[in-house]
Tab-separated table of C-alpha atoms and ligand atoms in Angstrom:
chain	number	residue	atom	x	y	z
A	1	UNK	CA	-39.124	51.314	-34.561
A	2	UNK	CA	-38.240	48.754	-37.067
A	3	UNK	CA	-36.718	45.334	-36.301
A	4	UNK	CA	-34.396	42.928	-38.495
A	5	UNK	CA	-37.203	41.047	-39.475
A	6	UNK	CA	-38.717	43.894	-41.055
A	7	UNK	CA	-35.634	44.044	-43.686
A	8	UNK	CA	-36.145	42.673	-47.040
A	9	UNK	CA	-33.056	40.823	-46.994
A	10	UNK	CA	-32.888	40.595	-50.668
A	11	UNK	CA	-32.739	43.816	-51.259
A	12	UNK	CA	-29.910	45.498	-48.997
A	13	UNK	CA	-27.448	48.158	-49.705
A	14	UNK	CA	-24.141	46.187	-50.402
A	15	UNK	CA	-22.181	49.482	-48.384
A	16	UNK	CA	-23.738	51.522	-46.219
A	17	UNK	CA	-21.341	54.570	-45.144
A	18	UNK	CA	-22.572	56.834	-41.603
A	19	UNK	CA	-21.287	59.756	-40.516
A	20	UNK	CA	-21.575	59.166	-36.745
A	21	UNK	CA	-22.041	63.013	-35.506
A	22	UNK	CA	-23.554	64.074	-32.253
A	23	UNK	CA	-21.447	62.625	-29.588
A	24	UNK	CA	-20.314	66.299	-28.014
A	25	UNK	CA	-24.312	67.527	-28.027
A	26	UNK	CA	-25.351	63.697	-26.157
A	27	UNK	CA	-22.512	64.627	-23.508
A	28	UNK	CA	-23.311	68.283	-23.289
A	29	UNK	CA	-27.331	67.513	-22.790
A	30	UNK	CA	-26.287	65.384	-19.644
A	31	UNK	CA	-23.968	68.067	-18.020
A	32	UNK	CA	-20.865	65.675	-19.451
A	33	UNK	CA	-17.728	66.778	-21.152
A	34	UNK	CA	-17.564	65.966	-24.669
A	35	UNK	CA	-15.496	63.300	-24.746
A	36	UNK	CA	-17.856	61.497	-22.353
A	37	UNK	CA	-19.735	61.801	-25.233
A	38	UNK	CA	-17.330	59.968	-27.398
A	39	UNK	CA	-16.272	57.482	-25.267
A	40	UNK	CA	-20.600	56.232	-25.330
A	41	UNK	CA	-20.515	56.681	-29.175
A	42	UNK	CA	-18.031	53.470	-29.127
A	43	UNK	CA	-21.328	51.207	-28.258
A	44	UNK	CA	-23.373	52.479	-31.187
A	45	UNK	CA	-20.374	51.676	-33.283
A	46	UNK	CA	-20.589	48.163	-31.613
A	47	UNK	CA	-24.179	47.808	-32.540
A	48	UNK	CA	-24.294	48.905	-36.019
A	49	UNK	CA	-21.235	46.805	-36.731
A	50	UNK	CA	-22.873	43.706	-35.535
A	51	UNK	CA	-26.313	44.833	-37.438
A	52	UNK	CA	-24.676	44.951	-40.502
A	53	UNK	CA	-23.139	41.596	-39.839
A	54	UNK	CA	-26.244	39.846	-39.139
A	55	UNK	CA	-27.936	41.094	-42.412
A	56	UNK	CA	-25.687	40.296	-44.111
A	57	UNK	CA	-24.128	43.806	-45.581
A	58	UNK	CA	-20.846	43.510	-47.248
A	59	UNK	CA	-19.448	46.891	-46.289
A	60	UNK	CA	-20.063	49.529	-43.415
A	61	UNK	CA	-17.710	52.720	-43.441
A	62	UNK	CA	-17.866	54.895	-40.478
A	63	UNK	CA	-16.652	58.351	-40.674
A	64	UNK	CA	-14.218	58.678	-37.203
A	65	UNK	CA	-12.149	61.605	-37.937
A	66	UNK	CA	-12.271	63.921	-40.173
A	67	UNK	CA	-8.956	65.892	-41.583
A	68	UNK	CA	-10.662	69.032	-40.125
A	69	UNK	CA	-11.153	67.166	-37.213
A	70	UNK	CA	-7.213	67.799	-36.331
A	71	UNK	CA	-8.855	71.645	-35.251
A	72	UNK	CA	-10.475	70.737	-32.465
A	73	UNK	CA	-8.933	71.491	-28.779
A	74	UNK	CA	-5.432	69.427	-28.181
A	75	UNK	CA	-7.350	67.556	-25.473
A	76	UNK	CA	-10.265	66.465	-27.625
A	77	UNK	CA	-7.796	65.164	-30.192
A	78	UNK	CA	-5.851	63.715	-27.857
A	79	UNK	CA	-8.905	61.601	-25.834
A	80	UNK	CA	-9.934	60.713	-29.648
A	81	UNK	CA	-6.789	59.151	-30.340
A	82	UNK	CA	-7.003	57.134	-27.335
A	83	UNK	CA	-10.243	56.347	-27.559
A	84	UNK	CA	-9.129	55.128	-30.586
A	85	UNK	CA	-6.054	53.022	-30.059
A	86	UNK	CA	-8.142	51.347	-26.871
A	87	UNK	CA	-10.777	50.174	-28.818
A	88	UNK	CA	-8.652	48.598	-31.737
A	89	UNK	CA	-7.041	46.735	-29.281
A	90	UNK	CA	-10.063	45.721	-27.081
A	91	UNK	CA	-11.797	44.974	-30.274
A	92	UNK	CA	-9.715	42.666	-32.234
A	93	UNK	CA	-10.584	39.467	-31.116
A	94	UNK	CA	-14.245	40.227	-31.253
A	95	UNK	CA	-13.758	41.054	-34.871
A	96	UNK	CA	-12.454	37.892	-35.591
A	97	UNK	CA	-15.092	35.678	-33.602
A	98	UNK	CA	-17.431	37.553	-36.126
A	99	UNK	CA	-15.075	37.155	-39.143
A	100	UNK	CA	-15.140	41.330	-39.804
A	101	UNK	CA	-12.045	43.135	-41.537
A	102	UNK	CA	-10.898	46.015	-40.845
A	103	UNK	CA	-10.214	48.794	-43.314
A	104	UNK	CA	-9.042	52.337	-42.626
A	105	UNK	CA	-8.994	55.104	-45.661
A	106	UNK	CA	-7.578	58.689	-44.976
A	107	UNK	CA	-4.450	60.243	-44.313
A	108	UNK	CA	-3.598	57.347	-42.135
A	109	UNK	CA	0.571	58.444	-41.831
A	110	UNK	CA	-0.949	61.524	-40.099
A	111	UNK	CA	-2.582	59.520	-37.222
A	112	UNK	CA	-0.190	59.426	-33.822
A	113	UNK	CA	2.337	56.803	-33.978
A	114	UNK	CA	0.791	54.250	-31.402
A	115	UNK	CA	-2.390	54.522	-33.548
A	116	UNK	CA	-1.409	53.741	-36.428
A	117	UNK	CA	0.485	50.654	-35.572
A	118	UNK	CA	-2.363	49.525	-33.801
A	119	UNK	CA	-4.381	50.277	-36.081
A	120	UNK	CA	-2.040	48.012	-39.136
A	121	UNK	CA	-1.726	45.425	-36.725
A	122	UNK	CA	-5.817	45.209	-36.608
A	123	UNK	CA	-5.937	45.449	-39.961
A	124	UNK	CA	-3.552	42.802	-40.382
A	125	UNK	CA	-4.816	40.393	-37.850
A	126	UNK	CA	-8.138	40.669	-39.263
A	127	UNK	CA	-7.140	40.658	-42.837
A	128	UNK	CA	-8.451	37.107	-43.642
A	129	UNK	CA	-12.419	37.397	-42.265
A	130	UNK	CA	-14.588	37.734	-45.243
A	131	UNK	CA	-18.319	38.759	-43.407
A	132	UNK	CA	-17.944	42.466	-43.263
A	133	UNK	CA	-15.064	45.066	-44.513
A	134	UNK	CA	-15.392	47.433	-41.495
A	135	UNK	CA	-13.971	50.681	-42.658
A	136	UNK	CA	-12.796	53.458	-40.584
A	137	UNK	CA	-12.862	56.776	-42.183
A	138	UNK	CA	-9.789	58.273	-40.111
A	139	UNK	CA	-7.802	61.293	-40.996
A	140	UNK	CA	-10.319	61.233	-44.080
A	141	UNK	CA	-11.463	64.006	-45.972
A	142	UNK	CA	-12.500	63.164	-49.441
A	143	UNK	CA	-10.817	66.487	-51.232
A	144	UNK	CA	-7.929	64.869	-49.576
A	145	UNK	CA	-8.618	62.042	-51.299
A	146	UNK	CA	-9.286	63.230	-54.932
A	147	UNK	CA	-6.167	65.294	-55.152
A	148	UNK	CA	-4.074	62.520	-53.957
A	149	UNK	CA	-5.918	60.509	-56.821
A	150	UNK	CA	-5.515	63.158	-59.553
A	151	UNK	CA	-1.376	62.725	-58.350
A	152	UNK	CA	-1.130	59.714	-58.806
A	153	UNK	CA	-2.852	60.111	-62.203
A	154	UNK	CA	-0.810	62.695	-63.518
A	155	UNK	CA	2.648	60.973	-62.404
A	156	UNK	CA	1.222	58.110	-64.357
A	157	UNK	CA	0.797	60.222	-67.088
A	158	UNK	CA	4.023	61.746	-66.618
A	159	UNK	CA	5.724	58.187	-67.033
A	160	UNK	CA	3.654	57.657	-69.716
A	161	UNK	CA	1.867	54.762	-68.011
A	162	UNK	CA	-1.672	55.588	-68.824
A	163	UNK	CA	-2.574	58.227	-71.572
A	164	UNK	CA	-5.019	61.291	-70.837
A	165	UNK	CA	-7.506	59.434	-72.985
A	166	UNK	CA	-7.507	56.216	-70.887
A	167	UNK	CA	-8.880	58.358	-67.704
A	168	UNK	CA	-12.322	57.137	-67.331
A	169	UNK	CA	-14.496	56.649	-64.083
A	170	UNK	CA	-13.165	53.065	-63.274
A	171	UNK	CA	-9.489	54.500	-63.394
A	172	UNK	CA	-10.134	57.704	-61.653
A	173	UNK	CA	-12.252	55.172	-58.760
A	174	UNK	CA	-9.006	52.539	-58.744
A	175	UNK	CA	-6.765	55.317	-57.443
A	176	UNK	CA	-9.078	56.355	-54.137
A	177	UNK	CA	-8.359	54.864	-51.341
A	178	UNK	CA	-12.040	53.223	-51.567
A	179	UNK	CA	-10.319	51.219	-54.761
A	180	UNK	CA	-11.896	48.020	-55.108
A	181	UNK	CA	-15.212	48.700	-52.281
A	182	UNK	CA	-18.147	49.496	-54.242
A	183	UNK	CA	-19.641	53.475	-53.603
A	184	UNK	CA	-22.512	53.124	-51.241
A	185	UNK	CA	-26.073	52.965	-51.779
A	186	UNK	CA	-26.953	54.677	-48.240
A	187	UNK	CA	-25.634	56.970	-46.179
A	188	UNK	CA	-26.749	57.848	-43.211
A	189	UNK	CA	-26.030	60.917	-40.899
A	190	UNK	CA	-27.036	61.230	-37.519
A	191	UNK	CA	-27.835	64.483	-35.141
A	192	UNK	CA	-29.761	65.856	-37.635
A	193	UNK	CA	-27.075	67.775	-39.371
A	194	UNK	CA	-27.999	67.861	-43.224
A	195	UNK	CA	-24.415	68.324	-45.138
A	196	UNK	CA	-21.939	65.480	-46.181
A	197	UNK	CA	-18.746	67.411	-44.471
A	198	UNK	CA	-15.678	66.271	-46.887
A	199	UNK	CA	-17.074	62.116	-46.745
A	200	UNK	CA	-16.690	60.218	-50.013
A	201	UNK	CA	-18.307	63.167	-52.113
A	202	UNK	CA	-17.523	60.820	-55.532
A	203	UNK	CA	-18.332	57.695	-54.001
A	204	UNK	CA	-21.429	58.687	-52.592
A	205	UNK	CA	-22.674	60.396	-56.297
A	206	UNK	CA	-26.154	58.468	-56.407
A	207	UNK	CA	-26.220	57.352	-52.696
A	208	UNK	CA	-29.682	57.487	-50.888
A	209	UNK	CA	-29.215	60.137	-48.142
A	210	UNK	CA	-30.682	59.703	-44.963
A	211	UNK	CA	-30.692	62.161	-42.106
A	212	UNK	CA	-31.992	61.135	-38.340
A	213	UNK	CA	-31.809	63.566	-35.204
A	214	UNK	CA	-31.027	60.579	-33.366
A	215	UNK	CA	-27.380	62.187	-31.460
A	216	UNK	CA	-25.093	59.240	-32.576
A	217	UNK	CA	-24.335	57.627	-28.840
A	218	UNK	CA	-28.402	57.183	-28.716
A	219	UNK	CA	-28.228	55.366	-32.647
A	220	UNK	CA	-29.165	51.023	-32.018
A	221	UNK	CA	-29.899	48.521	-34.088
A	222	UNK	CA	-33.509	49.667	-34.112
A	223	UNK	CA	-32.502	53.121	-35.801
A	224	UNK	CA	-29.725	51.144	-38.173
A	225	UNK	CA	-32.900	49.266	-39.606
A	226	UNK	CA	-35.307	52.222	-39.229
A	227	UNK	CA	-32.523	53.644	-42.071
A	228	UNK	CA	-32.659	50.642	-43.884
A	229	UNK	CA	-35.939	50.363	-44.311
A	230	UNK	CA	-36.382	53.577	-45.548
A	231	UNK	CA	-33.672	53.198	-48.259
A	232	UNK	CA	-35.954	50.236	-49.520
A	233	UNK	CA	-39.119	52.642	-50.050
A	234	UNK	CA	-36.539	54.451	-52.382
A	235	UNK	CA	-37.185	54.207	-55.837
A	236	UNK	CA	-33.441	54.434	-56.909
A	237	UNK	CA	-34.078	55.842	-60.842
A	238	UNK	CA	-30.403	56.737	-61.721
A	239	UNK	CA	-31.706	59.063	-64.113
A	240	UNK	CA	-34.286	56.452	-66.373
A	241	UNK	CA	-38.272	57.170	-65.501
A	242	UNK	CA	-40.123	55.395	-63.373
A	243	UNK	CA	-41.793	53.597	-66.260
A	244	UNK	CA	-38.439	52.602	-67.796
A	245	UNK	CA	-38.031	50.834	-64.357
A	246	UNK	CA	-41.212	49.037	-64.973
A	247	UNK	CA	-42.471	50.555	-61.483
A	248	UNK	CA	-45.533	51.439	-60.438
A	249	UNK	CA	-45.341	51.793	-57.029
A	250	UNK	CA	-42.026	53.310	-54.818
A	251	UNK	CA	-39.850	50.404	-54.000
A	252	UNK	CA	-36.364	50.232	-55.123
B	1	IPE	C1	-18.681	63.067	-33.845
B	1	IPE	O1	-19.801	64.366	-32.705
B	1	IPE	C2	-17.437	62.712	-33.643
B	1	IPE	C3	-16.643	63.390	-34.378
B	1	IPE	C4	-16.653	63.893	-35.110
B	1	IPE	C5	-15.317	62.612	-34.096
B	1	IPE	P1	-19.345	65.466	-32.773
B	1	IPE	O2	-18.111	65.560	-31.773
B	1	IPE	O3	-19.133	66.258	-33.855
B	1	IPE	O4	-20.638	65.551	-31.466
B	1	IPE	P2	-20.960	67.176	-32.066
B	1	IPE	O5	-21.425	67.318	-33.039
B	1	IPE	O6	-20.150	68.574	-31.120
B	1	IPE	O7	-22.236	67.097	-31.049
B	2	IPE	C1	-18.025	65.014	-39.603
B	2	IPE	O1	-18.620	65.459	-38.057
B	2	IPE	C2	-16.827	64.421	-38.941
B	2	IPE	C3	-17.011	62.931	-38.524
B	2	IPE	C4	-18.032	62.600	-38.342
B	2	IPE	C5	-15.858	61.863	-37.984
B	2	IPE	P1	-18.132	66.986	-37.542
B	2	IPE	O2	-18.868	67.232	-36.424
B	2	IPE	O3	-16.695	67.216	-37.526
B	2	IPE	O4	-18.620	67.962	-39.257
B	2	IPE	P2	-18.931	69.422	-39.200
B	2	IPE	O5	-17.995	70.071	-39.002
B	2	IPE	O6	-20.141	69.924	-37.892
B	2	IPE	O7	-19.651	69.664	-40.434
B	3	MG	MG1	-20.463	67.165	-35.054
């Protein structure tokens, strides 16, 4: 397993996104209820957030609840929302201590009122922090985000605020929830599933994908370092050839 000293600090991704998956299976393996898995997953969130801050990564986006997750049994959804409110409330002091700024993306208005209020409070209370931006994807789906962006742009065209031929990558990006945030260079998914599940479809156009069998509640700093080390051994070509990049080896 990798340790922090194995990571080349000059080749860090600016933004890492994580699909935190496998809480339910982890709990089931232990003969526990799925909700126990979600509770244990909070420790992994803290570990990875700390590791990202220690390394000097600037943005960490965690997929915590998808639009599709609303279709889970009510008992599980309620428990997840409660866990979210409780965790945010408990962790604000630690976020401030470590200069971590909280942000959220998704259809936040669809969250229960107490959840929304707690989240907005924490975002406001941590807004001056500048070491790491921790972005929680909540009630998030990429297709929803893209459609929402299209609607905003269409409205602007209708009001003659933007002409159709001016719509480009930058204009489109600036209407997404992630406006102002660089695209993730690395996307990690735990639990062995190899799919994107409606997460940051536009933003991961050129991300390196890293899949691990480790279930989210077992994911520790060392697992995060493993993913970063793997990333640092990729060659990111962006359509070019190795030779054009002046590379003989495979390092990024
Ligand atoms: C990820 O773990 C957490 C959320 C989606 C909220 P899961 O709850 O999806 O766990 P599995 O995939 O059923 O094991
Ligand atoms: C994706 O995990 C959403 C989150 C991690 C919050 P799921 O476990 O819900 O994804 P699918 O449904 O198995 O693709
Ligand atoms: Mg899952």
